[in-house]
Coordinates of C-alpha atoms in Angstrom, one line a residue:
M231 CA 63.2 1.1 -67.4
A232 CA 58.9 2.1 -67.9
R233 CA 57.2 1.4 -65.4
N234 CA 54.0 -0.7 -65.6
E235 CA 51.5 1.9 -66.1
E236 CA 53.8 3.6 -68.6
K237 CA 53.9 0.5 -70.5
A238 CA 49.6 0.5 -70.6
Q239 CA 48.8 3.4 -71.8
S240 CA 51.8 3.4 -74.6
M241 CA 50.2 3.6 -77.8
L242 CA 50.8 -0.1 -79.0
N243 CA 49.3 -2.1 -75.8
R244 CA 46.0 0.4 -76.3
F245 CA 46.0 -0.9 -80.0
I246 CA 46.4 -4.7 -78.9
T247 CA 43.9 -4.1 -76.4
M248 CA 41.2 -2.7 -78.4
K249 CA 42.0 -5.4 -81.2
Q250 CA 41.6 -8.1 -79.1
E251 CA 38.2 -6.3 -77.6
E252 CA 36.9 -6.4 -81.1
K253 CA 37.5 -10.1 -81.0
R254 CA 36.1 -10.9 -78.1
K255 CA 31.4 -12.0 -78.5
P256 CA 29.7 -9.5 -76.6
R257 CA 29.4 -10.0 -73.0
E258 CA 26.3 -11.6 -72.1
R259 CA 24.1 -10.4 -69.8
R260 CA 22.1 -12.8 -67.2
P261 CA 18.8 -13.9 -68.5
Y262 CA 15.9 -12.1 -65.9
L263 CA 13.8 -14.9 -65.8
A264 CA 15.3 -17.6 -65.3
S265 CA 13.0 -19.7 -67.6
E266 CA 14.1 -18.2 -70.4
C267 CA 17.2 -20.3 -70.6
R268 CA 16.9 -23.2 -72.3
D269 CA 20.7 -24.0 -72.0
L270 CA 21.8 -26.9 -69.0
A271 CA 25.2 -25.1 -69.2
D272 CA 24.4 -21.9 -69.4
A273 CA 22.0 -22.2 -66.4
E274 CA 24.7 -23.6 -64.1
R275 CA 27.2 -20.9 -65.6
W276 CA 24.3 -18.1 -64.0
R277 CA 24.1 -19.9 -61.1
S278 CA 27.8 -19.8 -60.7
E279 CA 28.0 -16.6 -60.6
I280 CA 24.9 -15.5 -58.4
L281 CA 26.9 -17.5 -56.0
R282 CA 30.2 -15.5 -56.6
E283 CA 28.4 -12.1 -56.3
I284 CA 26.7 -13.4 -53.0
G285 CA 30.3 -14.3 -51.6
A286 CA 31.3 -10.8 -52.8
K287 CA 28.8 -9.2 -51.0
V288 CA 29.1 -11.4 -48.1
A289 CA 32.5 -10.4 -47.2
E290 CA 31.8 -6.3 -47.9
I291 CA 28.4 -6.6 -45.0
Q292 CA 31.0 -7.9 -42.7
N293 CA 32.5 -3.9 -42.4
E294 CA 30.7 -2.4 -39.0
G295 CA 31.7 1.4 -40.5
L296 CA 29.6 0.6 -43.7
G297 CA 26.7 2.5 -42.5
E298 CA 23.5 2.0 -41.8
H299 CA 22.0 2.9 -45.0
R300 CA 24.7 0.7 -46.9
L301 CA 24.3 -2.3 -45.0
R302 CA 20.5 -2.4 -45.3
D303 CA 20.9 -2.3 -49.0
L304 CA 23.7 -4.7 -48.7
N305 CA 21.3 -7.2 -46.8
D306 CA 18.4 -6.5 -49.7
E307 CA 20.7 -7.9 -52.2
I308 CA 21.9 -10.5 -50.8
N309 CA 18.5 -12.0 -50.1
K310 CA 17.7 -10.4 -53.6
L311 CA 20.3 -13.0 -54.5
L312 CA 19.8 -16.1 -52.4
R313 CA 16.6 -16.1 -53.9
E314 CA 17.2 -15.7 -57.1
R315 CA 19.5 -19.3 -56.5
G316 CA 17.0 -20.7 -55.7
H317 CA 14.8 -20.3 -59.4
W318 CA 17.8 -21.3 -61.1
E319 CA 18.5 -24.1 -59.0
R320 CA 15.2 -25.1 -59.8
R321 CA 15.4 -24.4 -63.6
I322 CA 18.7 -27.0 -63.3
V323 CA 16.5 -29.6 -62.0
E324 CA 14.1 -29.1 -65.2
L325 CA 16.7 -28.7 -67.5
G326 CA 17.8 -32.5 -65.9
G327 CA 20.2 -31.1 -64.3
R328 CA 21.8 -31.8 -60.1
D329 CA 19.2 -31.1 -57.4
Y330 CA 21.4 -28.4 -55.4
S331 CA 18.7 -28.0 -53.1
R332 CA 19.3 -31.3 -51.5
S333 CA 23.4 -31.1 -51.9
S334 CA 23.3 -28.1 -50.6
N335 CA 23.4 -27.2 -46.6
A336 CA 21.4 -23.5 -46.7
P337 CA 22.9 -21.0 -43.7
L338 CA 20.7 -21.3 -40.5
M339 CA 19.9 -18.4 -39.0
T340 CA 22.3 -17.8 -35.8
D341 CA 22.5 -14.9 -33.4
L342 CA 25.5 -12.8 -32.5
D343 CA 26.1 -15.5 -30.2
G344 CA 26.5 -17.8 -32.7
N345 CA 23.7 -19.9 -31.6
I346 CA 20.9 -21.4 -34.2
V347 CA 17.2 -19.0 -34.4
A348 CA 15.1 -21.5 -35.1
V349 CA 12.9 -19.0 -36.7
P350 CA 12.1 -19.1 -40.1
N351 CA 11.6 -15.5 -40.5
P352 CA 12.2 -13.2 -37.4
S353 CA 12.0 -9.9 -39.3
G354 CA 8.0 -10.2 -41.2
R355 CA 9.9 -9.3 -44.6
G356 CA 9.6 -11.8 -47.0
P357 CA 9.2 -15.8 -46.6
G358 CA 13.5 -16.6 -45.7
Y359 CA 14.4 -13.1 -45.4
R360 CA 18.0 -13.1 -43.3
Y361 CA 20.7 -11.1 -41.8
F362 CA 24.4 -11.1 -42.4
G363 CA 27.3 -9.6 -40.8
A364 CA 27.2 -6.7 -39.4
A365 CA 23.1 -6.1 -40.3
R366 CA 22.4 -8.4 -37.6
K367 CA 23.6 -5.6 -35.1
L368 CA 21.2 -2.5 -36.5
P369 CA 18.5 -1.3 -34.5
G370 CA 15.4 -2.8 -34.6
V371 CA 17.2 -5.9 -35.8
R372 CA 19.0 -7.0 -32.6
E373 CA 15.5 -7.3 -31.0
L374 CA 14.5 -9.7 -33.1
F375 CA 17.3 -12.4 -31.9
D376 CA 17.0 -11.8 -28.6
K377 CA 15.1 -14.8 -26.3
P378 CA 12.1 -13.3 -24.6
P379 CA 12.3 -13.6 -20.8
E380 CA 10.5 -17.0 -19.7
M381 CA 6.8 -16.4 -18.4
R382 CA 6.0 -18.5 -15.3
K383 CA 2.5 -19.9 -16.1
R384 CA 0.5 -19.1 -13.6
R385 CA -1.3 -22.4 -11.7
T386 CA -5.4 -21.8 -12.5
R387 CA -7.8 -22.5 -9.6
Y388 CA -8.7 -26.1 -11.0
E389 CA -4.4 -27.5 -11.0
I390 CA -4.5 -26.3 -6.9
H391 CA -7.3 -28.1 -5.8
K392 CA -6.6 -31.1 -7.9
R393 CA -3.7 -31.5 -5.6
I394 CA -5.2 -30.8 -2.6
N395 CA -6.5 -34.6 -1.1
A396 CA -7.1 -35.8 2.3
G397 CA -3.3 -35.6 3.7
Y398 CA -3.3 -31.9 3.2
Y399 CA -6.1 -31.6 5.9
G400 CA -4.3 -33.4 8.3
Y401 CA -6.4 -36.6 7.9
Y402 CA -3.5 -38.9 7.3
D403 CA -1.1 -36.9 10.2
D404 CA -2.4 -40.1 12.6
E405 CA -2.4 -43.2 10.4
D406 CA 1.0 -44.3 11.0
G407 CA 1.7 -43.2 14.6
V408 CA 4.7 -41.2 14.5
L409 CA 2.8 -38.3 16.3
E410 CA 1.0 -39.8 19.2
R411 CA 4.5 -41.1 20.1
L412 CA 6.0 -37.4 19.7
E413 CA 2.9 -35.9 21.3
G414 CA 2.7 -38.4 23.9
P415 CA 5.2 -36.9 26.5
A416 CA 4.7 -33.6 25.6
E417 CA 0.9 -34.0 26.7
K418 CA 2.0 -35.4 29.8
R419 CA 4.6 -32.8 31.0
M420 CA 1.9 -29.9 29.8
R421 CA -0.6 -31.3 32.2
E422 CA 2.1 -31.7 35.3
E423 CA 3.2 -28.0 34.8
I424 CA -0.3 -27.2 34.9
V425 CA -1.5 -29.4 37.8
S426 CA 1.9 -28.3 39.8
E427 CA 0.5 -24.5 38.3
W428 CA -2.8 -25.3 40.1
H429 CA -0.9 -26.3 43.5
R430 CA 1.3 -23.5 43.6
V431 CA -1.5 -20.3 42.7
E432 CA -3.9 -22.5 45.9
R433 CA -1.1 -22.4 48.1
V434 CA -0.5 -18.5 47.2
R435 CA -4.1 -17.7 48.0
R436 CA -4.0 -19.7 51.5
E437 CA -1.2 -18.4 53.1
A438 CA -2.9 -14.3 51.4
M439 CA -6.0 -15.6 53.3
K440 CA -4.2 -16.1 56.2
G441 CA -2.1 -13.4 55.7
V442 CA -5.4 -10.2 55.4
M443 CA -7.0 -11.6 57.7
S444 CA -3.8 -11.9 60.8
G445 CA -1.6 -9.0 59.3
E446 CA -4.0 -6.1 59.3
V447 CA -4.4 -5.7 62.9
A448 CA -0.4 -6.3 63.2
A449 CA 0.6 -4.1 60.4
R450 CA -2.0 -1.5 61.9
E451 CA -0.1 -1.9 65.3
V452 CA 3.3 -1.3 63.5
L453 CA 2.6 0.9 61.3
F454 CA -0.1 3.6 63.6
E455 CA 2.7 3.6 66.3
G456 CA 3.6 7.2 65.5
V457 CA 0.0 8.3 64.4
E458 CA -1.6 7.9 67.7
E459 CA -0.6 11.6 68.4
E460 CA -1.8 12.5 65.5
V461 CA -5.0 11.0 65.5
E462 CA -5.9 12.5 68.6
E463 CA -4.9 16.2 68.0
E464 CA -6.8 15.7 65.0
R465 CA -9.8 13.8 67.0
K466 CA -9.8 17.6 69.4
R467 CA -9.6 19.6 66.4
E468 CA -12.5 18.5 64.7
E469 CA -14.2 18.3 68.6
E470 CA -13.1 21.7 69.2
K471 CA -14.7 23.0 65.7
R472 CA -17.8 21.1 66.3
E473 CA -18.0 22.7 69.6
R474 CA -17.2 26.6 68.1
E475 CA -20.3 26.2 65.2
K476 CA -21.9 24.8 68.1
G477 CA -21.8 27.9 70.0
E478 CA -22.0 29.8 66.9
E479 CA -25.5 28.1 66.4
V480 CA -27.2 28.7 69.7
G481 CA -30.2 30.3 69.9
R482 CA -31.0 28.7 66.5
E483 CA -33.0 25.4 65.6
F484 CA -30.7 23.5 63.1
V485 CA -32.1 21.1 60.8
A486 CA -30.1 18.6 59.8
H487 CA -31.6 16.6 56.1
V488 CA -28.4 14.4 55.5
P489 CA -27.0 11.5 58.3
L490 CA -23.6 13.3 59.9
P491 CA -21.1 11.0 60.8
D492 CA -20.3 10.2 64.3
E493 CA -17.2 10.6 66.2
K494 CA -16.6 6.6 65.3
E495 CA -16.5 7.3 62.1
I496 CA -14.8 10.5 61.9
E497 CA -12.0 8.1 63.8
R498 CA -12.0 5.8 61.2
M499 CA -12.0 7.9 57.9
V500 CA -8.9 10.3 59.4
L501 CA -7.4 6.2 60.3
E502 CA -7.8 5.3 57.2
R503 CA -6.6 8.6 55.1
K504 CA -3.2 8.6 57.4
K505 CA -2.8 4.6 56.4
K506 CA -3.3 5.5 52.9
E507 CA -0.7 7.9 53.4
L508 CA 2.2 5.6 55.7
L509 CA 1.3 3.1 52.9
S510 CA 2.1 5.6 49.7
K511 CA 5.1 6.8 52.0
Y512 CA 6.8 3.9 53.0
A513 CA 4.8 0.8 51.2
S514 CA 5.7 0.3 47.1
D515 CA 3.6 0.0 44.2
S516 CA 3.7 -3.8 43.6
L517 CA 3.1 -4.7 47.4
L518 CA 0.1 -2.6 47.4
V519 CA -1.4 -4.1 44.4
E520 CA -0.3 -8.0 45.8
Q521 CA -2.6 -6.4 48.6
E522 CA -5.7 -5.2 46.4
E523 CA -5.6 -8.4 44.4
A524 CA -5.2 -10.7 47.4
K525 CA -8.3 -8.5 48.7
E526 CA -10.5 -8.8 45.8
M527 CA -9.8 -12.7 45.4
L528 CA -10.8 -13.0 48.8
N529 CA -13.9 -10.9 48.7
V530 CA -12.8 -8.5 51.7
R531 CA -13.8 -5.2 52.2
R532 CA -12.5 -2.5 53.9

C-alpha cells in the first residue's frame, strides 16, 4: 500500500490540485492602509488575520535560543502588528462596527517577576512600545524593568529647625516635677560625700602637721643612730683637709671673695646628704612624695 507522500506525488492528485487552485479566486493581500477598506466584513477579517499573526509571533518569541538579533526583529514585528491592529479597530468603528478598544483589555507591561510596570514607554522607541517573551531578558532591556533604588530625601535646614521647640533646649524639663524628684536625693547624697571628703582631708592635714613637727626629730634619732660615726669621721677629714690647705698657704695672704661655710654649715650639709641617702635606701618613693606634699602644704622648709 502506497504512503501518503507517494499518493500526493501521483499524476492524478497533482492534476486535481491544479484544477482546484484554478477555480479559486486569487488570494487577496491586506490593504496597506486601513482607510482603503470600504467593507465592514473585510475589516473584521483583516483584524482577525492580524490577531492570528500576533499570536504566532508571540509564541515564537518565547524561545530564548533564537539569538539576540532574531528576538529583537520579532519584538519589532509584534509591535508593528499591534499598531496595525489599532488602525483596523479604529476603521471598524468608523464603518459602524464594534469598538474593540473598549471591550478588549490590552496586555499590560510586566517585569520578569510578573509585576505590572507602570511605565507606558520605558524604552523611548515610540508610544506604547512593548517587550514580549525572551526579549525582556536581552542586554539593555532588563535594566528598564529594574526598579531604581529609593533615594532618601535629605531634609533641609528649614525642615530641621521647624521641629525644634523649647523642649529641645530643656525648658520643659522642670514643669512636670519628675526631674526635681530624681535630682533631689542625688544632690543631697553628693553634698554629703563632698562634706565628708572635706572633713577627711582636714583630719589628714592636721595629723600631717603634727607628724611633721614632732616626727622629724624622732626620725632623725632613729635614722641617724648608725651615721654619727660616719659624720664624725667626715668632719675630721674636712678639718684635716683645711689644716693642710692652711699649712700650704702659710706666708701667703688669702682673700675670700665669696662667703665660706663654717663648721656648723658643713655639718648640716653632711647630715642632709646622709639623710637623703638613707631615705632613698630605706624609705619608699610614695612615702617621700607624701612627705614632700605635707611640707609644701604646711609651708615647712628645711
